[in-house]
Amino acid sequence: MAETVSETSDEGGFHALARAFAMIIFSEIGDKTFLIAAILAMRHPRLTVFAGAFGSLVVMSMLSAELGHLLPTLVPKRWTQTLAAVLFLVFGFKMLQEAREMKPGNDKIREEMKEAEEEIEGDDADRGGVPLENLEEGGRARHARARSQSSAVQSTAKTLLDKSRSYCSMLLGPHFTQAFVLTFLGEWGDRSQISTIALGAAHNVYLVTIGTIVGHGCCTALAVVGGRYISTKISVKHVTLSGSILFIIFGIIYLYEAFHAMDIEVPDISYYHH
């Protein structure tokens, strides 16, 4: 009996790790934070960019999983399972719709790349750095206007944030800080963060954290080593379609588990589950 319980626990732990890892892989490859790391790695030391981006994702993973871990203390466990199922199903069908609307080719990834470059340029301008088009007169004028407007509407919170960032830049270096901040802001509220919260509510928080961190580590390493080249070779349409199928499967599994926890009669899908 004890051996059976141990095997079940080990199997559940493996499922938590595998689901967290797979969710990150299919959510992050080709995502904006992936492209930001790829672009920064072409301008600055790769190791520094990796450390900043990955460090940010580690913090985000820990915070998200812990938020999910706190949910069952506020909401009954059976409802957290239902919430996780609904979230994964919604994300899955939304990704499926996005994949159907995407055109074949690399148009989507080019749009994401352009947005990532604009975000980096805007960050350079806000912190008084060198924007991408700083040799153009228009770029210098835009930079001056941005700084003027920023000074005019600057709040106490932004002042503290700027001071904190300046201190971190002095302590850890500007490139590390930029990679950390841009990745954190890009990931906040993203699909992968919300999914991590859902997984943290449904499984052991430590296993979910480890799975997401390993997944983020693989994606970030891939981005800084050859992100721009990889982004031209992968099909975002196929990645999104694969991710949608994965999320829908997760949703069905969690819905089954939620019904089982509420003693609702459902067909046995344990064969497909394993």
PDB file of C-alpha atoms in Angstrom:
ATOM      1  CA  MET A   1       0.000   0.000   0.000  1.00  0.00           C
ATOM      2  CA  ALA A   2       2.775   2.405   0.964  1.00  0.00           C
ATOM      3  CA  GLU A   3       4.602   1.533  -2.241  1.00  0.00           C
ATOM      4  CA  THR A   4       1.482   2.330  -4.285  1.00  0.00           C
ATOM      5  CA  VAL A   5       1.112   5.730  -2.598  1.00  0.00           C
ATOM      6  CA  SER A   6       4.794   6.464  -3.229  1.00  0.00           C
ATOM      7  CA  GLU A   7       4.492   5.533  -6.897  1.00  0.00           C
ATOM      8  CA  THR A   8       1.399   7.714  -7.255  1.00  0.00           C
ATOM      9  CA  SER A   9       3.205  10.622  -5.602  1.00  0.00           C
ATOM     10  CA  ASP A  10       6.243  10.204  -7.849  1.00  0.00           C
ATOM     11  CA  GLU A  11       4.022  10.024 -10.914  1.00  0.00           C
ATOM     12  CA  GLY A  12       2.138  13.160  -9.852  1.00  0.00           C
ATOM     13  CA  GLY A  13       5.428  14.972  -9.301  1.00  0.00           C
ATOM     14  CA  PHE A  14       6.658  13.991 -12.745  1.00  0.00           C
ATOM     15  CA  HIS A  15       3.403  15.215 -14.298  1.00  0.00           C
ATOM     16  CA  ALA A  16       3.753  18.579 -12.527  1.00  0.00           C
ATOM     17  CA  LEU A  17       7.328  19.011 -13.777  1.00  0.00           C
ATOM     18  CA  ALA A  18       6.489  17.883 -17.304  1.00  0.00           C
ATOM     19  CA  ARG A  19       3.419  20.094 -17.588  1.00  0.00           C
ATOM     20  CA  ALA A  20       5.247  23.174 -16.295  1.00  0.00           C
ATOM     21  CA  PHE A  21       8.203  22.578 -18.618  1.00  0.00           C
ATOM     22  CA  ALA A  22       6.061  21.900 -21.697  1.00  0.00           C
ATOM     23  CA  MET A  23       3.842  24.912 -20.998  1.00  0.00           C
ATOM     24  CA  ILE A  24       6.862  27.243 -20.900  1.00  0.00           C
ATOM     25  CA  ILE A  25       8.469  25.799 -24.032  1.00  0.00           C
ATOM     26  CA  PHE A  26       5.342  26.211 -26.158  1.00  0.00           C
ATOM     27  CA  SER A  27       4.509  29.624 -24.676  1.00  0.00           C
ATOM     28  CA  GLU A  28       7.909  31.308 -24.800  1.00  0.00           C
ATOM     29  CA  ILE A  29       9.645  30.257 -28.035  1.00  0.00           C
ATOM     30  CA  GLY A  30       9.172  33.135 -30.452  1.00  0.00           C
ATOM     31  CA  ASP A  31       7.535  35.275 -27.751  1.00  0.00           C
ATOM     32  CA  LYS A  32       8.436  38.941 -27.255  1.00  0.00           C
ATOM     33  CA  THR A  33      10.678  38.234 -24.239  1.00  0.00           C
ATOM     34  CA  PHE A  34      12.463  35.568 -26.306  1.00  0.00           C
ATOM     35  CA  LEU A  35      13.116  38.120 -29.055  1.00  0.00           C
ATOM     36  CA  ILE A  36      14.181  40.827 -26.581  1.00  0.00           C
ATOM     37  CA  ALA A  37      16.844  38.484 -25.207  1.00  0.00           C
ATOM     38  CA  ALA A  38      17.930  37.603 -28.761  1.00  0.00           C
ATOM     39  CA  ILE A  39      18.298  41.272 -29.786  1.00  0.00           C
ATOM     40  CA  LEU A  40      20.109  42.306 -26.612  1.00  0.00           C
ATOM     41  CA  ALA A  41      22.498  39.341 -26.980  1.00  0.00           C
ATOM     42  CA  MET A  42      23.574  40.664 -30.380  1.00  0.00           C
ATOM     43  CA  ARG A  43      24.568  44.020 -28.869  1.00  0.00           C
ATOM     44  CA  HIS A  44      25.899  43.118 -25.448  1.00  0.00           C
ATOM     45  CA  PRO A  45      27.792  40.181 -23.866  1.00  0.00           C
ATOM     46  CA  ARG A  46      25.648  37.084 -24.174  1.00  0.00           C
ATOM     47  CA  LEU A  47      26.395  35.803 -20.696  1.00  0.00           C
ATOM     48  CA  THR A  48      25.359  39.119 -19.153  1.00  0.00           C
ATOM     49  CA  VAL A  49      22.113  39.206 -21.134  1.00  0.00           C
ATOM     50  CA  PHE A  50      21.364  35.591 -20.251  1.00  0.00           C
ATOM     51  CA  ALA A  51      21.998  36.245 -16.554  1.00  0.00           C
ATOM     52  CA  GLY A  52      19.718  39.292 -16.547  1.00  0.00           C
ATOM     53  CA  ALA A  53      16.869  37.741 -18.539  1.00  0.00           C
ATOM     54  CA  PHE A  54      17.039  34.367 -16.808  1.00  0.00           C
ATOM     55  CA  GLY A  55      17.330  35.981 -13.370  1.00  0.00           C
ATOM     56  CA  SER A  56      14.164  37.943 -14.099  1.00  0.00           C
ATOM     57  CA  LEU A  57      12.326  34.802 -15.201  1.00  0.00           C
ATOM     58  CA  VAL A  58      13.453  32.918 -12.090  1.00  0.00           C
ATOM     59  CA  VAL A  59      11.982  35.666  -9.902  1.00  0.00           C
ATOM     60  CA  MET A  60       8.806  35.687 -11.999  1.00  0.00           C
ATOM     61  CA  SER A  61       8.467  31.900 -11.780  1.00  0.00           C
ATOM     62  CA  MET A  62       8.854  31.912  -8.001  1.00  0.00           C
ATOM     63  CA  LEU A  63       6.345  34.739  -7.537  1.00  0.00           C
ATOM     64  CA  SER A  64       3.792  33.196  -9.899  1.00  0.00           C
ATOM     65  CA  ALA A  65       4.013  29.703  -8.432  1.00  0.00           C
ATOM     66  CA  GLU A  66       3.748  31.117  -4.902  1.00  0.00           C
ATOM     67  CA  LEU A  67       0.660  33.118  -5.893  1.00  0.00           C
ATOM     68  CA  GLY A  68      -0.872  29.897  -7.177  1.00  0.00           C
ATOM     69  CA  HIS A  69       0.128  28.132  -3.969  1.00  0.00           C
ATOM     70  CA  LEU A  70      -1.791  30.722  -1.939  1.00  0.00           C
ATOM     71  CA  LEU A  71      -5.008  30.313  -3.933  1.00  0.00           C
ATOM     72  CA  PRO A  72      -6.147  27.064  -2.235  1.00  0.00           C
ATOM     73  CA  THR A  73      -6.002  28.882   1.116  1.00  0.00           C
ATOM     74  CA  LEU A  74      -8.613  31.307  -0.199  1.00  0.00           C
ATOM     75  CA  VAL A  75     -10.573  29.048  -2.552  1.00  0.00           C
ATOM     76  CA  PRO A  76     -11.447  25.338  -2.061  1.00  0.00           C
ATOM     77  CA  LYS A  77      -9.100  22.958  -3.876  1.00  0.00           C
ATOM     78  CA  ARG A  78     -11.810  21.616  -6.174  1.00  0.00           C
ATOM     79  CA  TRP A  79     -12.514  25.130  -7.418  1.00  0.00           C
ATOM     80  CA  THR A  80      -8.846  25.868  -8.062  1.00  0.00           C
ATOM     81  CA  GLN A  81      -8.756  22.754 -10.252  1.00  0.00           C
ATOM     82  CA  THR A  82     -11.820  24.014 -12.107  1.00  0.00           C
ATOM     83  CA  LEU A  83     -10.254  27.467 -12.487  1.00  0.00           C
ATOM     84  CA  ALA A  84      -7.074  25.914 -13.875  1.00  0.00           C
ATOM     85  CA  ALA A  85      -9.131  23.872 -16.342  1.00  0.00           C
ATOM     86  CA  VAL A  86     -11.048  26.950 -17.518  1.00  0.00           C
ATOM     87  CA  LEU A  87      -7.855  28.993 -17.919  1.00  0.00           C
ATOM     88  CA  PHE A  88      -6.089  26.322 -19.968  1.00  0.00           C
ATOM     89  CA  LEU A  89      -9.145  25.753 -22.151  1.00  0.00           C
ATOM     90  CA  VAL A  90      -9.586  29.483 -22.777  1.00  0.00           C
ATOM     91  CA  PHE A  91      -5.885  29.922 -23.600  1.00  0.00           C
ATOM     92  CA  GLY A  92      -5.929  26.805 -25.756  1.00  0.00           C
ATOM     93  CA  PHE A  93      -8.898  27.854 -27.887  1.00  0.00           C
ATOM     94  CA  LYS A  94      -7.579  31.425 -28.099  1.00  0.00           C
ATOM     95  CA  MET A  95      -4.224  30.138 -29.361  1.00  0.00           C
ATOM     96  CA  LEU A  96      -6.053  27.858 -31.788  1.00  0.00           C
ATOM     97  CA  GLN A  97      -7.936  30.861 -33.166  1.00  0.00           C
ATOM     98  CA  GLU A  98      -4.687  32.847 -33.415  1.00  0.00           C
ATOM     99  CA  ALA A  99      -3.013  29.984 -35.284  1.00  0.00           C
ATOM    100  CA  ARG A 100      -5.906  29.758 -37.763  1.00  0.00           C
ATOM    101  CA  GLU A 101      -5.690  33.495 -38.475  1.00  0.00           C
ATOM    102  CA  MET A 102      -1.917  33.494 -38.953  1.00  0.00           C
ATOM    103  CA  LYS A 103      -0.538  33.443 -42.459  1.00  0.00           C
ATOM    104  CA  PRO A 104       2.125  30.866 -43.346  1.00  0.00           C
ATOM    105  CA  GLY A 105       5.681  32.193 -43.256  1.00  0.00           C
ATOM    106  CA  ASN A 106       7.570  34.509 -40.929  1.00  0.00           C
ATOM    107  CA  ASP A 107       5.391  37.643 -41.101  1.00  0.00           C
ATOM    108  CA  LYS A 108       4.220  37.228 -37.513  1.00  0.00           C
ATOM    109  CA  ILE A 109       7.726  36.777 -36.133  1.00  0.00           C
ATOM    110  CA  ARG A 110       8.898  39.855 -38.060  1.00  0.00           C
ATOM    111  CA  GLU A 111       6.136  41.913 -36.446  1.00  0.00           C
ATOM    112  CA  GLU A 112       7.115  40.634 -33.001  1.00  0.00           C
ATOM    113  CA  MET A 113      10.775  41.366 -33.747  1.00  0.00           C
ATOM    114  CA  LYS A 114       9.930  44.930 -34.761  1.00  0.00           C
ATOM    115  CA  GLU A 115       7.908  45.466 -31.582  1.00  0.00           C
ATOM    116  CA  ALA A 116      10.757  44.092 -29.477  1.00  0.00           C
ATOM    117  CA  GLU A 117      13.257  46.427 -31.153  1.00  0.00           C
ATOM    118  CA  GLU A 118      10.958  49.409 -30.589  1.00  0.00           C
ATOM    119  CA  GLU A 119      10.585  48.445 -26.937  1.00  0.00           C
ATOM    120  CA  ILE A 120      14.355  48.274 -26.501  1.00  0.00           C
ATOM    121  CA  GLU A 121      14.779  51.596 -28.293  1.00  0.00           C
ATOM    122  CA  GLY A 122      12.163  53.200 -26.062  1.00  0.00           C
ATOM    123  CA  ASP A 123      13.909  51.829 -22.988  1.00  0.00           C
ATOM    124  CA  ASP A 124      17.228  53.247 -24.202  1.00  0.00           C
ATOM    125  CA  ALA A 125      15.593  56.636 -24.679  1.00  0.00           C
ATOM    126  CA  ASP A 126      13.887  56.614 -21.265  1.00  0.00           C
ATOM    127  CA  ARG A 127      17.106  55.885 -19.409  1.00  0.00           C
ATOM    128  CA  GLY A 128      19.176  58.320 -21.474  1.00  0.00           C
ATOM    129  CA  GLY A 129      20.940  55.615 -23.470  1.00  0.00           C
ATOM    130  CA  VAL A 130      21.665  55.444 -27.180  1.00  0.00           C
ATOM    131  CA  PRO A 131      18.601  54.608 -29.298  1.00  0.00           C
ATOM    132  CA  LEU A 132      18.853  52.499 -32.405  1.00  0.00           C
ATOM    133  CA  GLU A 133      18.441  55.430 -34.788  1.00  0.00           C
ATOM    134  CA  ASN A 134      20.406  57.968 -32.808  1.00  0.00           C
ATOM    135  CA  LEU A 135      22.297  59.116 -35.895  1.00  0.00           C
ATOM    136  CA  GLU A 136      19.128  60.532 -37.391  1.00  0.00           C
ATOM    137  CA  GLU A 137      17.943  63.989 -36.463  1.00  0.00           C
ATOM    138  CA  GLY A 138      14.410  62.711 -36.001  1.00  0.00           C
ATOM    139  CA  GLY A 139      15.660  60.128 -33.539  1.00  0.00           C
ATOM    140  CA  ARG A 140      17.412  62.790 -31.455  1.00  0.00           C
ATOM    141  CA  ALA A 141      14.332  65.011 -31.512  1.00  0.00           C
ATOM    142  CA  ARG A 142      12.101  62.130 -30.444  1.00  0.00           C
ATOM    143  CA  HIS A 143      14.539  61.312 -27.661  1.00  0.00           C
ATOM    144  CA  ALA A 144      14.460  64.915 -26.410  1.00  0.00           C
ATOM    145  CA  ARG A 145      10.650  65.040 -26.495  1.00  0.00           C
ATOM    146  CA  ALA A 146      10.385  61.718 -24.665  1.00  0.00           C
ATOM    147  CA  ARG A 147      12.680  62.923 -21.891  1.00  0.00           C
ATOM    148  CA  SER A 148      10.801  66.237 -21.661  1.00  0.00           C
ATOM    149  CA  GLN A 149       7.411  64.568 -21.418  1.00  0.00           C
ATOM    150  CA  SER A 150       8.737  62.047 -18.932  1.00  0.00           C
ATOM    151  CA  SER A 151      10.044  64.837 -16.702  1.00  0.00           C
ATOM    152  CA  ALA A 152       6.745  66.701 -16.907  1.00  0.00           C
ATOM    153  CA  VAL A 153       4.579  63.784 -15.738  1.00  0.00           C
ATOM    154  CA  GLN A 154       7.076  62.055 -13.472  1.00  0.00           C
ATOM    155  CA  SER A 155       5.507  60.694 -10.303  1.00  0.00           C
ATOM    156  CA  THR A 156       7.054  59.745  -6.992  1.00  0.00           C
ATOM    157  CA  ALA A 157       6.703  56.050  -7.831  1.00  0.00           C
ATOM    158  CA  LYS A 158       8.518  56.452 -11.125  1.00  0.00           C
ATOM    159  CA  THR A 159      11.235  58.486  -9.422  1.00  0.00           C
ATOM    160  CA  LEU A 160      11.815  55.675  -6.935  1.00  0.00           C
ATOM    161  CA  LEU A 161      11.799  53.121  -9.748  1.00  0.00           C
ATOM    162  CA  ASP A 162      14.336  55.139 -11.730  1.00  0.00           C
ATOM    163  CA  LYS A 163      16.567  55.523  -8.698  1.00  0.00           C
ATOM    164  CA  SER A 164      16.334  51.811  -7.958  1.00  0.00           C
ATOM    165  CA  ARG A 165      17.209  51.000 -11.541  1.00  0.00           C
ATOM    166  CA  SER A 166      20.139  53.422 -11.510  1.00  0.00           C
ATOM    167  CA  TYR A 167      21.437  51.836  -8.326  1.00  0.00           C
ATOM    168  CA  CYS A 168      21.080  48.342  -9.818  1.00  0.00           C
ATOM    169  CA  SER A 169      22.839  49.510 -12.986  1.00  0.00           C
ATOM    170  CA  MET A 170      25.758  50.763 -10.931  1.00  0.00           C
ATOM    171  CA  LEU A 171      25.860  47.579  -8.874  1.00  0.00           C
ATOM    172  CA  LEU A 172      25.098  44.914 -11.511  1.00  0.00           C
ATOM    173  CA  GLY A 173      25.800  46.732 -14.757  1.00  0.00           C
ATOM    174  CA  PRO A 174      23.463  48.498 -17.225  1.00  0.00           C
ATOM    175  CA  HIS A 175      23.183  45.564 -19.646  1.00  0.00           C
ATOM    176  CA  PHE A 176      22.217  43.092 -16.928  1.00  0.00           C
ATOM    177  CA  THR A 177      19.675  45.548 -15.511  1.00  0.00           C
ATOM    178  CA  GLN A 178      18.155  46.291 -18.909  1.00  0.00           C
ATOM    179  CA  ALA A 179      17.731  42.595 -19.712  1.00  0.00           C
ATOM    180  CA  PHE A 180      16.225  41.974 -16.268  1.00  0.00           C
ATOM    181  CA  VAL A 181      13.769  44.892 -16.390  1.00  0.00           C
ATOM    182  CA  LEU A 182      12.598  44.424 -19.988  1.00  0.00           C
ATOM    183  CA  THR A 183      12.086  40.691 -19.473  1.00  0.00           C
ATOM    184  CA  PHE A 184      10.202  41.188 -16.213  1.00  0.00           C
ATOM    185  CA  LEU A 185       7.894  43.825 -17.676  1.00  0.00           C
ATOM    186  CA  GLY A 186       7.341  41.769 -20.838  1.00  0.00           C
ATOM    187  CA  GLU A 187       6.494  38.647 -18.846  1.00  0.00           C
ATOM    188  CA  TRP A 188       4.203  40.308 -16.295  1.00  0.00           C
ATOM    189  CA  GLY A 189       0.582  39.385 -17.047  1.00  0.00           C
ATOM    190  CA  ASP A 190       1.670  37.140 -19.919  1.00  0.00           C
ATOM    191  CA  ARG A 191      -0.036  33.838 -20.694  1.00  0.00           C
ATOM    192  CA  SER A 192       2.859  31.844 -19.242  1.00  0.00           C
ATOM    193  CA  GLN A 193       2.709  33.744 -15.933  1.00  0.00           C
ATOM    194  CA  ILE A 194      -1.032  33.158 -15.516  1.00  0.00           C
ATOM    195  CA  SER A 195      -0.566  29.505 -16.472  1.00  0.00           C
ATOM    196  CA  THR A 196       2.197  29.171 -13.878  1.00  0.00           C
ATOM    197  CA  ILE A 197      -0.186  30.533 -11.246  1.00  0.00           C
ATOM    198  CA  ALA A 198      -2.764  27.939 -12.301  1.00  0.00           C
ATOM    199  CA  LEU A 199      -0.204  25.136 -12.120  1.00  0.00           C
ATOM    200  CA  GLY A 200       0.990  26.350  -8.713  1.00  0.00           C
ATOM    201  CA  ALA A 201      -2.591  26.102  -7.451  1.00  0.00           C
ATOM    202  CA  ALA A 202      -3.016  22.580  -8.782  1.00  0.00           C
ATOM    203  CA  HIS A 203       0.385  21.011  -7.923  1.00  0.00           C
ATOM    204  CA  ASN A 204       3.326  21.151  -5.561  1.00  0.00           C
ATOM    205  CA  VAL A 205       4.662  24.701  -5.698  1.00  0.00           C
ATOM    206  CA  TYR A 206       8.319  23.599  -5.659  1.00  0.00           C
ATOM    207  CA  LEU A 207       7.901  21.182  -8.563  1.00  0.00           C
ATOM    208  CA  VAL A 208       6.045  23.788 -10.630  1.00  0.00           C
ATOM    209  CA  THR A 209       8.745  26.345  -9.873  1.00  0.00           C
ATOM    210  CA  ILE A 210      11.514  23.947 -10.916  1.00  0.00           C
ATOM    211  CA  GLY A 211       9.689  22.973 -14.118  1.00  0.00           C
ATOM    212  CA  THR A 212       9.076  26.569 -15.173  1.00  0.00           C
ATOM    213  CA  ILE A 213      12.622  27.658 -14.306  1.00  0.00           C
ATOM    214  CA  VAL A 214      14.142  24.826 -16.356  1.00  0.00           C
ATOM    215  CA  GLY A 215      11.831  25.674 -19.253  1.00  0.00           C
ATOM    216  CA  HIS A 216      12.711  29.368 -19.079  1.00  0.00           C
ATOM    217  CA  GLY A 217      16.397  28.499 -18.854  1.00  0.00           C
ATOM    218  CA  CYS A 218      16.238  26.440 -22.057  1.00  0.00           C
ATOM    219  CA  CYS A 219      14.301  29.128 -23.952  1.00  0.00           C
ATOM    220  CA  THR A 220      16.558  31.958 -22.750  1.00  0.00           C
ATOM    221  CA  ALA A 221      19.730  30.035 -23.619  1.00  0.00           C
ATOM    222  CA  LEU A 222      18.308  29.325 -27.064  1.00  0.00           C
ATOM    223  CA  ALA A 223      17.478  33.009 -27.501  1.00  0.00           C
ATOM    224  CA  VAL A 224      20.886  34.410 -26.566  1.00  0.00           C
ATOM    225  CA  VAL A 225      22.833  31.788 -28.541  1.00  0.00           C
ATOM    226  CA  GLY A 226      20.978  32.099 -31.831  1.00  0.00           C
ATOM    227  CA  GLY A 227      17.583  33.651 -31.266  1.00  0.00           C
ATOM    228  CA  ARG A 228      17.433  35.786 -34.403  1.00  0.00           C
ATOM    229  CA  TYR A 229      18.500  32.891 -36.656  1.00  0.00           C
ATOM    230  CA  ILE A 230      16.121  30.482 -34.932  1.00  0.00           C
ATOM    231  CA  SER A 231      13.238  32.947 -35.187  1.00  0.00           C
ATOM    232  CA  THR A 232      13.619  33.014 -38.982  1.00  0.00           C
ATOM    233  CA  LYS A 233      13.488  29.216 -39.187  1.00  0.00           C
ATOM    234  CA  ILE A 234      10.626  28.360 -36.850  1.00  0.00           C
ATOM    235  CA  SER A 235       6.976  28.660 -37.849  1.00  0.00           C
ATOM    236  CA  VAL A 236       5.088  30.656 -35.236  1.00  0.00           C
ATOM    237  CA  LYS A 237       1.869  29.281 -36.709  1.00  0.00           C
ATOM    238  CA  HIS A 238       2.950  25.686 -36.036  1.00  0.00           C
ATOM    239  CA  VAL A 239       4.307  26.507 -32.555  1.00  0.00           C
ATOM    240  CA  THR A 240       1.062  28.298 -31.656  1.00  0.00           C
ATOM    241  CA  LEU A 241      -1.024  25.422 -33.012  1.00  0.00           C
ATOM    242  CA  SER A 242       1.006  22.879 -31.031  1.00  0.00           C
ATOM    243  CA  GLY A 243       0.709  25.032 -27.920  1.00  0.00           C
ATOM    244  CA  SER A 244      -3.065  25.314 -28.352  1.00  0.00           C
ATOM    245  CA  ILE A 245      -3.419  21.531 -28.509  1.00  0.00           C
ATOM    246  CA  LEU A 246      -1.242  21.158 -25.397  1.00  0.00           C
ATOM    247  CA  PHE A 247      -3.266  23.734 -23.437  1.00  0.00           C
ATOM    248  CA  ILE A 248      -6.569  22.140 -24.450  1.00  0.00           C
ATOM    249  CA  ILE A 249      -5.299  18.725 -23.305  1.00  0.00           C
ATOM    250  CA  PHE A 250      -4.233  20.263 -19.974  1.00  0.00           C
ATOM    251  CA  GLY A 251      -7.680  21.844 -19.642  1.00  0.00           C
ATOM    252  CA  ILE A 252      -9.452  18.534 -20.218  1.00  0.00           C
ATOM    253  CA  ILE A 253      -7.202  16.763 -17.686  1.00  0.00           C
ATOM    254  CA  TYR A 254      -7.777  19.403 -15.000  1.00  0.00           C
ATOM    255  CA  LEU A 255     -11.519  19.417 -15.701  1.00  0.00           C
ATOM    256  CA  TYR A 256     -11.577  15.652 -15.240  1.00  0.00           C
ATOM    257  CA  GLU A 257      -9.615  15.975 -11.991  1.00  0.00           C
ATOM    258  CA  ALA A 258     -11.970  18.717 -10.754  1.00  0.00           C
ATOM    259  CA  PHE A 259     -15.046  16.581 -11.457  1.00  0.00           C
ATOM    260  CA  HIS A 260     -13.368  13.638  -9.760  1.00  0.00           C
ATOM    261  CA  ALA A 261     -12.642  15.769  -6.673  1.00  0.00           C
ATOM    262  CA  MET A 262     -16.329  16.783  -6.546  1.00  0.00           C
ATOM    263  CA  ASP A 263     -17.417  13.125  -6.891  1.00  0.00           C
ATOM    264  CA  ILE A 264     -19.082  13.787 -10.248  1.00  0.00           C
ATOM    265  CA  GLU A 265     -19.339  10.684 -12.420  1.00  0.00           C
ATOM    266  CA  VAL A 266     -17.086  11.043 -15.456  1.00  0.00           C
ATOM    267  CA  PRO A 267     -15.703   8.548 -17.985  1.00  0.00           C
ATOM    268  CA  ASP A 268     -12.379   7.000 -16.990  1.00  0.00           C
ATOM    269  CA  ILE A 269      -9.624   8.733 -18.991  1.00  0.00           C
ATOM    270  CA  SER A 270      -6.751   7.499 -16.866  1.00  0.00           C
ATOM    271  CA  TYR A 271      -5.417   5.527 -19.830  1.00  0.00           C
ATOM    272  CA  TYR A 272      -5.115   8.705 -21.925  1.00  0.00           C
ATOM    273  CA  HIS A 273      -3.912  10.678 -18.900  1.00  0.00           C
ATOM    274  CA  HIS A 274      -0.863   8.440 -18.494  1.00  0.00           C
TER     275      HIS A 274
END
